[in-house]
Amino acid sequence: MASSSKTEQKKMLILKSSEEEEFEIEESIAVQSGTIKNMVEDDFTLIPLPNVDTETLIKIIKYMKKHGEKTKSNEKDIEEFDKEFVKKSFTELKELVLAANYLHITSLIDLLCQAFADRIKNKSVKAIREIFGIPNDFTPEEEAEVYEQHKWAHEEGKEHIDHSAY
Amino acid sequence: MERRSCKLYVCEEIITNILNRLPSKSLARFKCISKDWRKYIAEIYRCRLQWPKPYQLGFFCVEKRLKSRFFFSSKESSLVIGTSLDESISFIGERVYVVASSDGFLLCNKLKSRQRIYYVYNPATRQRLDVPKTQILMDDPYVGFTVKETDGSVSFTIVRYGVHQPYFHDLHYSVTIESFSSETNIWTATLDAPIRFYPSRDETSSSSACAVDEVFCWLCNEAHWVTVYDSVKKCFWTLGLPDQMWFSRGSGCLGLSGGELCFASNSGTTISCWRLNNFPSRDAVWVWKYNIDVATVVQKCREDFGLGGGNALGFKVRNMVFHLALPDILYLQIRSKVISYNVKTSTAELVHEFGEAWRKTVHYKLFSYEWPQWPPLQ
């Protein structure tokens, strides 16, 4: 950092979770979130996040801190971090992706969606419904029709079709 | 504050983001999940339909007559087909090597069959069609292969002619040309077809043709013309090339892009690209389209080449292939990497790294592989 006659004080923000817990974070790191950036531009320093619980917020802050210090030399390091970051249960990933979406952190949304895609790619219809909590709104006849049209896709091929919801 | 239940409702935007990263088999299966998911997937298909046709999926790469391998030409293309492509062509069950590709099908030669046994193979559906043995023995023939789809059924034509025993009489050469049509299922040979110039070929140039409506074209790399065979009128003719000065020092490539014949000539430092107007009429004329500076392309990918601020001298372009649908994109094989260069946006992208010493990649032949069909829309 270039030195100047006055030492620059790093601007800090406070993020507040839905459970009213507060976390201090450098503004330069927090603005990776588009939502937070907008609030900062409107002169907020205390940022209430009623849609994000404490546990999830802690993870998101960890992500932003790691990605905030991105340089040419630590790309591999960050890749490793991202790989480990997504090794979580589907429930945790869902909480994270909803929070990342609300906070508009594009790189995190992409990371999480890719993780979802990689993990659900070979799963069965039943497993997906369970993971995402989706009710089946087809009648048995309708469902049979859609199944028949794409029968090849339900058959075991090179990839094994996985029925677990984890 | 009450914790949310574990059955979280994930919004449409995120579901679509996730679905867009899945291959077609997964998407087809997930249509059964719910009416909403069926709707989201239909929307994804609709967007993908706007991708250019033919959709360039990637390249089969063949080294001399050894095993084939495959690589995708973009991230999206791997999403179309996922893992259901038989990339090593091993499912065909014979030891083969690729000699031509057209419309999602490959023409393969059986190893050690003295080039007399061919298969037409679809690596996506794994269907194999055995072509009857050729009538004539030819040593390393020029081959042409074209597939036509009409109303759900597929027909194809294969032509082949040998170049090592032409004989000269009455001021022209003669070659024997053999052709096969899936409609008749037999090989017919035309002996002594007159051909004006002696077709010659070096090791690196391609023996497979570009075909436009049953008219096949081969580039004579050593010489300066294109040999054309009209399989309907059953005659050969010769098409001159536009850029003879530079061509004599470098290399060239002929290809189809957006249904039109294109030619690229590489002088070592510059690549000039031309498109043929009015083909297959004999008054076809080459129109210059653009020039590419090789050093500029290498600079744009300098990190991929491990270059610092160094210059790009000595980066020989081994192979050039036109994008099947988009005339502004050219694929260049430089050293042991394949780079795609978009002339319109001046952007270069690393498509594939062979991961081998570049000396080994000198004889690689690339065959464009395309996905001609989309999953049927519901």
XYZ file of C-alpha atoms in Angstrom:
544
model
C 0.000 0.000 0.000
C 1.276 3.466 -0.793
C 1.964 5.478 2.316
C 0.420 8.857 2.776
C 0.758 11.566 5.408
C -2.416 10.424 7.173
C -2.766 6.698 7.884
C -5.933 5.507 6.191
C -8.403 4.029 8.600
C -10.070 0.988 6.993
C -13.791 1.633 6.936
C -15.684 -0.988 8.913
C -19.302 -2.077 8.651
C -21.523 -4.042 10.977
C -23.644 -6.840 9.568
C -26.578 -7.998 11.696
C -28.091 -11.444 11.274
C -31.771 -12.336 11.567
C -30.997 -13.462 15.130
C -29.675 -9.968 15.917
C -26.030 -11.010 16.189
C -23.546 -8.453 14.924
C -20.355 -8.971 12.927
C -17.739 -6.375 12.047
C -16.279 -6.498 8.560
C -14.147 -4.248 6.330
C -16.257 -2.309 3.851
C -13.893 -3.150 1.000
C -14.604 -6.829 1.555
C -18.332 -6.528 2.249
C -19.051 -4.754 -1.027
C -18.544 -8.021 -2.886
C -22.233 -8.218 -2.032
C -24.252 -6.044 -4.390
C -26.965 -5.606 -1.781
C -24.516 -4.363 0.841
C -22.819 -2.127 -1.715
C -26.137 -0.389 -2.429
C -26.753 0.168 1.257
C -23.266 1.585 1.749
C -23.909 4.023 -1.068
C -26.963 5.115 0.880
C -24.659 5.763 3.851
C -25.539 2.778 6.005
C -22.831 1.411 8.299
C -25.049 -0.943 10.256
C -26.506 -3.397 7.758
C -29.477 -5.446 9.009
C -29.895 -8.763 7.160
C -33.224 -10.204 8.350
C -33.115 -12.955 5.719
C -29.791 -14.437 6.800
C -29.352 -16.435 10.010
C -26.172 -16.314 12.089
C -24.723 -19.644 11.012
C -25.120 -18.804 7.331
C -23.818 -15.279 7.769
C -20.639 -16.570 9.407
C -20.003 -18.807 6.381
C -20.673 -15.994 3.951
C -18.328 -13.634 5.761
C -15.652 -16.350 5.632
C -16.182 -16.635 1.853
C -16.021 -12.908 1.275
C -12.895 -12.536 3.385
C -11.130 -15.264 1.422
C -12.192 -13.870 -1.929
C -11.474 -10.321 -0.836
C -7.770 -11.096 -0.661
C -7.577 -12.585 -4.146
C -4.310 -11.975 -5.971
C -2.577 -13.572 -8.960
C -0.519 -15.792 -6.700
C -3.140 -17.340 -4.482
C -5.556 -18.583 -7.166
C -4.846 -22.247 -6.383
C -5.358 -21.558 -2.712
C -8.755 -20.004 -3.358
C -9.735 -22.894 -5.623
C -8.984 -25.288 -2.770
C -11.000 -23.139 -0.389
C -13.978 -23.138 -2.763
C -13.797 -26.921 -3.142
C -13.909 -27.399 0.608
C -16.503 -24.673 1.045
C -19.157 -26.563 -0.899
C -18.672 -29.819 0.972
C -21.802 -29.282 2.991
C -25.212 -30.873 3.355
C -27.941 -29.949 0.906
C -29.755 -28.099 3.680
C -26.720 -25.914 4.361
C -26.172 -25.345 0.633
C -29.779 -24.270 0.222
C -29.485 -21.761 3.069
C -26.269 -20.472 1.510
C -27.571 -20.120 -2.013
C -30.683 -18.268 -0.844
C -28.530 -15.921 1.214
C -26.022 -15.426 -1.612
C -28.917 -14.653 -3.943
C -30.386 -12.131 -1.512
C -26.962 -10.556 -1.012
C -26.161 -10.563 -4.742
C -22.753 -12.193 -4.459
C -22.451 -13.447 -8.044
C -19.309 -15.541 -7.664
C -20.789 -17.346 -4.665
C -24.114 -17.944 -6.420
C -22.241 -19.503 -9.347
C -20.055 -21.609 -7.063
C -23.060 -22.947 -5.169
C -25.200 -23.595 -8.254
C -22.336 -25.477 -9.874
C -21.965 -27.548 -6.701
C -25.674 -28.347 -6.782
C -25.512 -29.262 -10.457
C -22.528 -31.565 -9.929
C -24.241 -33.327 -7.057
C -27.732 -33.726 -8.494
C -26.740 -34.570 -12.069
C -27.149 -38.320 -11.655
C -29.901 -38.341 -9.096
C -33.333 -39.838 -9.549
C -36.551 -37.861 -9.740
C -37.589 -38.936 -6.229
C -34.280 -37.871 -4.728
C -34.528 -34.409 -6.291
C -38.068 -33.927 -4.988
C -36.857 -34.736 -1.500
C -33.790 -32.512 -1.682
C -35.704 -29.481 -2.866
C -38.974 -30.236 -1.100
C -40.967 -30.273 -4.310
C -44.455 -31.775 -4.258
C -45.384 -33.900 -7.253
C -48.263 -32.065 -8.930
C -48.640 -34.462 -11.853
C -51.518 -36.896 -11.929
C -50.313 -40.518 -12.280
C -51.341 -40.497 -15.957
C -49.528 -37.226 -16.664
C -46.408 -38.441 -14.932
C -46.446 -41.716 -16.865
C -46.700 -39.741 -20.105
C -43.711 -37.508 -19.345
C -41.737 -40.562 -18.218
C -42.468 -42.458 -21.446
C -41.432 -39.528 -23.616
C -37.983 -39.540 -22.066
C -37.655 -43.152 -21.043
C -34.032 -43.283 -22.202
C -33.119 -40.692 -19.608
C -34.350 -42.837 -16.740
C -32.376 -45.865 -17.764
C -29.066 -46.738 -16.192
C -26.340 -45.884 -18.588
C -22.698 -45.079 -18.170
C -23.665 -43.136 -15.042
C -25.435 -44.858 -12.202
C -28.709 -43.206 -11.210
C -28.538 -42.298 -7.564
C -31.626 -42.437 -5.348
C -30.200 -40.924 -2.201
C -31.226 -37.472 -1.107
C -27.807 -36.592 0.320
C -36.608 -15.884 15.816
C -38.035 -19.060 14.459
C -35.670 -21.136 12.333
C -36.934 -21.821 8.871
C -38.024 -25.376 8.118
C -35.616 -27.559 6.239
C -37.892 -27.788 3.236
C -36.708 -24.461 1.881
C -38.301 -23.025 -1.183
C -35.585 -22.323 -3.704
C -36.611 -19.674 -6.182
C -36.998 -20.080 -9.933
C -33.938 -18.016 -10.757
C -31.655 -20.311 -8.798
C -33.287 -23.497 -10.079
C -32.788 -22.281 -13.639
C -29.166 -21.397 -12.870
C -28.595 -24.941 -11.608
C -30.497 -26.627 -14.452
C -28.543 -24.708 -17.057
C -25.405 -26.491 -15.908
C -26.828 -29.961 -16.490
C -26.430 -32.235 -19.503
C -29.441 -33.173 -21.625
C -29.937 -36.609 -20.081
C -30.382 -35.145 -16.616
C -32.692 -32.442 -17.951
C -34.850 -34.973 -19.757
C -35.184 -37.010 -16.584
C -35.991 -34.031 -14.365
C -39.004 -33.088 -16.456
C -40.939 -35.622 -14.343
C -40.286 -33.758 -11.123
C -43.089 -31.241 -11.284
C -45.005 -29.038 -13.707
C -42.847 -26.062 -12.740
C -39.610 -27.919 -13.433
C -40.975 -29.100 -16.768
C -41.659 -25.451 -17.600
C -38.172 -24.315 -16.547
C -36.554 -27.058 -18.626
C -38.650 -26.183 -21.691
C -37.388 -22.610 -21.361
C -33.781 -23.829 -21.261
C -34.327 -25.858 -24.442
C -35.860 -22.831 -26.097
C -32.761 -20.774 -25.280
C -30.447 -23.506 -26.479
C -32.342 -23.708 -29.766
C -30.975 -20.264 -30.488
C -27.459 -21.633 -30.534
C -26.137 -21.822 -34.075
C -26.882 -24.857 -36.217
C -24.918 -27.013 -36.864
C -23.880 -26.886 -33.249
C -20.121 -27.386 -33.033
C -19.606 -29.753 -30.154
C -15.904 -30.338 -30.394
C -13.208 -32.252 -32.215
C -12.174 -35.832 -32.678
C -8.438 -35.898 -32.824
C -6.606 -38.683 -34.601
C -2.892 -39.256 -34.609
C -1.759 -41.037 -37.757
C -3.924 -44.141 -37.501
C -3.948 -44.561 -33.815
C -6.648 -44.182 -31.251
C -9.009 -41.268 -31.435
C -9.798 -38.905 -28.652
C -12.259 -36.121 -28.271
C -12.383 -32.667 -26.752
C -15.182 -30.132 -26.459
C -14.893 -26.787 -28.164
C -16.695 -24.848 -25.426
C -18.144 -25.206 -21.922
C -21.719 -25.157 -23.210
C -21.120 -28.020 -25.603
C -20.298 -30.423 -22.806
C -23.686 -29.574 -21.328
C -25.527 -30.658 -24.436
C -24.217 -34.157 -24.460
C -22.737 -34.769 -21.027
C -21.014 -38.085 -20.601
C -23.003 -40.024 -23.132
C -20.557 -39.436 -25.974
C -18.335 -42.373 -26.808
C -15.215 -40.250 -26.893
C -12.712 -43.015 -27.489
C -14.946 -44.733 -30.083
C -14.342 -47.965 -28.214
C -18.004 -48.962 -28.179
C -17.805 -49.663 -31.876
C -15.978 -52.837 -30.896
C -13.367 -52.753 -33.628
C -9.978 -51.146 -33.828
C -10.702 -48.186 -36.008
C -9.506 -44.702 -36.767
C -11.577 -41.753 -37.898
C -11.202 -40.631 -41.496
C -14.090 -38.196 -41.868
C -17.046 -36.685 -40.026
C -20.366 -35.267 -41.140
C -23.541 -34.198 -39.351
C -22.819 -36.058 -36.121
C -21.597 -39.255 -37.816
C -18.066 -40.527 -38.176
C -16.569 -42.500 -41.035
C -14.039 -44.921 -39.625
C -11.580 -47.271 -41.226
C -10.839 -50.627 -39.704
C -7.227 -50.948 -38.737
C -5.251 -53.471 -40.763
C -7.998 -53.917 -43.314
C -5.874 -52.289 -46.044
C -8.406 -49.465 -45.934
C -11.137 -51.606 -47.409
C -13.453 -51.878 -44.437
C -15.378 -48.832 -43.315
C -17.916 -48.171 -40.630
C -20.327 -45.325 -40.233
C -20.653 -44.680 -36.533
C -22.694 -42.372 -34.338
C -20.719 -41.863 -31.125
C -23.686 -40.311 -29.332
C -26.171 -43.119 -29.921
C -23.492 -45.794 -30.384
C -25.131 -47.084 -33.537
C -22.768 -48.689 -35.999
C -23.333 -49.403 -39.649
C -21.053 -51.822 -41.468
C -20.250 -50.699 -44.993
C -19.653 -53.583 -47.414
C -16.020 -54.174 -48.356
C -14.718 -51.881 -51.081
C -14.262 -53.295 -54.535
C -10.902 -51.745 -55.121
C -7.720 -51.749 -53.124
C -6.321 -48.253 -52.760
C -3.289 -47.073 -50.940
C -4.118 -44.156 -48.631
C -7.013 -42.793 -50.666
C -8.642 -39.418 -50.574
C -12.026 -39.863 -48.921
C -15.249 -37.905 -48.978
C -18.193 -38.494 -46.658
C -21.492 -36.691 -46.499
C -24.642 -37.389 -44.529
C -28.082 -36.156 -45.407
C -31.086 -36.126 -43.131
C -34.548 -36.095 -44.604
C -37.670 -36.524 -42.460
C -36.016 -38.472 -39.701
C -34.103 -40.877 -41.921
C -30.449 -40.612 -42.692
C -28.611 -41.432 -45.910
C -24.944 -41.049 -46.716
C -22.466 -41.108 -49.557
C -18.810 -42.109 -49.471
C -16.318 -41.490 -52.259
C -12.697 -42.530 -52.400
C -9.934 -42.310 -54.939
C -6.323 -43.317 -54.950
C -3.518 -40.994 -55.824
C -0.562 -43.234 -56.071
C -1.132 -44.814 -59.389
C -2.515 -42.242 -61.730
C -1.307 -42.615 -65.208
C -0.783 -39.929 -67.699
C -2.046 -40.072 -71.225
C -3.649 -37.688 -73.691
C -2.548 -34.703 -71.609
C -4.393 -35.670 -68.463
C -4.166 -38.065 -65.551
C -6.643 -40.782 -64.743
C -7.704 -42.056 -61.392
C -10.089 -44.709 -60.250
C -12.852 -43.386 -58.060
C -15.206 -45.547 -56.068
C -18.426 -44.376 -54.505
C -20.906 -45.826 -52.072
C -24.438 -44.759 -51.378
C -26.460 -46.002 -48.433
C -29.485 -45.975 -50.694
C -28.068 -48.619 -53.044
C -25.769 -50.244 -50.473
C -23.121 -51.042 -53.090
C -19.807 -49.607 -54.190
C -19.598 -48.507 -57.780
C -16.287 -47.797 -59.390
C -15.502 -45.390 -62.165
C -12.289 -46.404 -63.781
C -10.067 -43.913 -65.552
C -11.854 -40.772 -64.482
C -9.905 -37.952 -66.034
C -8.362 -35.492 -63.642
C -6.438 -32.525 -64.967
C -3.748 -32.106 -62.380
C -1.918 -34.764 -60.456
C -3.259 -34.634 -56.922
C -0.462 -34.665 -54.385
C -0.430 -34.622 -50.678
C 1.994 -34.270 -47.834
C 1.737 -36.005 -44.485
C 0.074 -33.221 -42.612
C -2.698 -32.340 -45.000
C -6.075 -33.867 -44.782
C -7.278 -36.653 -46.986
C -10.894 -35.962 -46.143
C -13.138 -33.744 -48.177
C -15.503 -30.913 -47.532
C -18.811 -31.634 -49.146
C -21.479 -29.286 -50.374
C -24.523 -31.036 -51.840
C -22.743 -34.186 -53.056
C -19.828 -32.179 -54.466
C -16.590 -33.038 -52.713
C -13.482 -30.868 -52.418
C -9.968 -31.711 -51.366
C -7.162 -29.268 -50.827
C -3.897 -30.099 -52.530
C -1.452 -28.751 -50.033
C 1.674 -29.283 -52.065
C 0.075 -27.735 -55.064
C -2.137 -24.705 -55.239
C -5.587 -25.850 -56.028
C -8.677 -27.636 -54.864
C -9.655 -30.908 -56.494
C -13.415 -31.060 -56.906
C -15.451 -34.167 -57.599
C -19.100 -33.870 -58.511
C -20.552 -37.235 -57.511
C -23.783 -36.562 -59.355
C -22.257 -35.600 -62.699
C -19.358 -37.971 -61.973
C -16.593 -35.650 -63.053
C -13.521 -33.980 -61.610
C -12.586 -30.363 -61.990
C -10.094 -28.012 -60.467
C -10.647 -24.861 -58.498
C -7.807 -22.379 -58.149
C -6.881 -20.865 -54.820
C -6.813 -17.134 -54.153
C -3.554 -16.540 -52.428
C -0.766 -18.306 -54.187
C 2.116 -16.104 -53.134
C 1.849 -16.728 -49.418
C 0.610 -20.202 -49.759
C 3.806 -21.464 -51.257
C 5.645 -20.657 -48.029
C 3.162 -21.886 -45.494
C 0.158 -24.120 -45.207
C -3.528 -23.976 -45.949
C -6.805 -25.403 -44.882
C -10.145 -25.857 -46.529
C -13.337 -26.087 -44.514
C -17.045 -25.577 -44.347
C -18.420 -22.769 -42.242
C -22.064 -21.853 -42.168
C -22.578 -24.082 -45.207
C -19.998 -22.218 -47.315
C -16.564 -23.295 -48.376
C -13.777 -21.347 -46.708
C -10.040 -21.344 -47.191
C -7.315 -20.156 -44.863
C -3.750 -19.650 -45.959
C -1.018 -19.358 -43.405
C 2.195 -17.610 -44.326
C 3.739 -18.196 -40.911
C 2.976 -14.788 -39.453
C -0.396 -14.051 -41.003
C -3.435 -16.122 -41.773
C -5.710 -14.947 -44.569
C -9.265 -16.218 -44.781
C -11.424 -16.391 -47.852
C -14.910 -17.546 -48.594
C -16.137 -19.055 -51.827
C -19.150 -17.461 -53.442
C -21.390 -19.251 -55.841
C -20.157 -22.776 -55.218
C -20.581 -25.462 -56.597
C -20.947 -23.577 -59.832
C -17.752 -23.428 -61.879
C -17.774 -19.611 -61.806
C -17.265 -19.717 -58.069
C -15.143 -16.828 -56.858
C -13.027 -16.454 -53.716
C -13.815 -13.386 -51.627
C -11.287 -12.213 -49.047
C -12.787 -12.013 -45.590
C -10.150 -11.228 -42.983
C -6.537 -11.554 -41.876
C -5.332 -12.830 -38.545
C -1.955 -11.932 -37.105
C -0.584 -15.057 -35.391
C 1.542 -13.072 -32.948
C -1.541 -11.166 -31.765
C -3.436 -14.388 -31.080
C -0.549 -15.821 -29.117
C -0.231 -12.600 -27.114
C -3.879 -12.819 -26.126
C -3.232 -16.249 -24.673
C 0.254 -15.559 -23.479
C -0.385 -16.972 -20.025
C -1.579 -20.227 -21.550
C 1.656 -20.382 -23.520
C 3.755 -19.577 -20.485
C 4.996 -16.395 -22.058
C 5.993 -13.395 -20.047
C 6.237 -10.321 -22.158
C 8.151 -12.290 -24.760
C 7.542 -12.181 -28.473
C 5.611 -14.767 -30.386
C 8.150 -15.606 -33.026
C 8.437 -19.256 -33.754
C 4.852 -20.128 -32.941
C 3.997 -22.262 -35.878
C 0.352 -22.906 -36.568
C 0.013 -26.619 -37.172
C -3.648 -26.975 -37.990
C -6.447 -24.577 -38.765
C -10.121 -25.520 -38.642
C -13.133 -23.344 -39.336
C -16.071 -23.294 -36.936
C -18.862 -25.284 -38.572
C -21.524 -22.635 -38.110
C -19.880 -19.318 -37.254
C -17.635 -17.919 -39.996
C -15.938 -15.488 -37.579
C -14.340 -18.213 -35.507
C -11.206 -20.088 -36.471
C -9.558 -22.839 -34.439
C -5.792 -22.846 -34.460
C -3.532 -25.605 -33.293
C -0.419 -23.872 -32.036
C 2.267 -25.879 -30.308
C 0.300 -28.443 -28.314
C -2.733 -26.297 -27.728
C -5.923 -25.560 -29.607
C -7.041 -21.937 -29.479
C -10.275 -20.522 -30.808
C -10.029 -17.039 -32.246
C -13.055 -14.840 -32.833
C -12.280 -12.287 -35.523
C -15.289 -10.109 -34.782
C -14.525 -9.629 -31.096
C -10.743 -10.148 -31.373
C -10.829 -12.601 -28.535
C -8.837 -15.766 -28.179
C -9.621 -18.662 -25.896
C -7.774 -21.826 -25.010
C -10.009 -24.707 -26.030
C -7.763 -27.680 -25.382
C -4.341 -28.561 -24.114
C -2.955 -31.798 -25.524
C -0.617 -32.101 -22.605
C 2.156 -33.477 -24.772
C 5.378 -32.250 -26.260
C 4.373 -30.262 -29.295
C 6.581 -32.284 -31.580
C 4.239 -35.202 -30.919
C 1.184 -33.217 -31.943
C 2.481 -32.363 -35.399
C 0.582 -35.125 -37.171
C -2.708 -34.755 -35.356
C -5.751 -34.499 -37.568
C -8.818 -32.754 -36.259
C -12.345 -33.673 -37.301
C -15.123 -31.288 -36.332
C -17.941 -33.047 -34.580
C -21.388 -31.535 -34.546
C -24.656 -32.140 -32.783
C -27.298 -31.908 -35.462
C -30.388 -32.491 -33.374
C -31.862 -30.929 -30.336
C -33.837 -32.882 -27.782
C -37.449 -32.672 -28.965
C -39.297 -29.722 -27.502
C -42.424 -30.476 -25.479
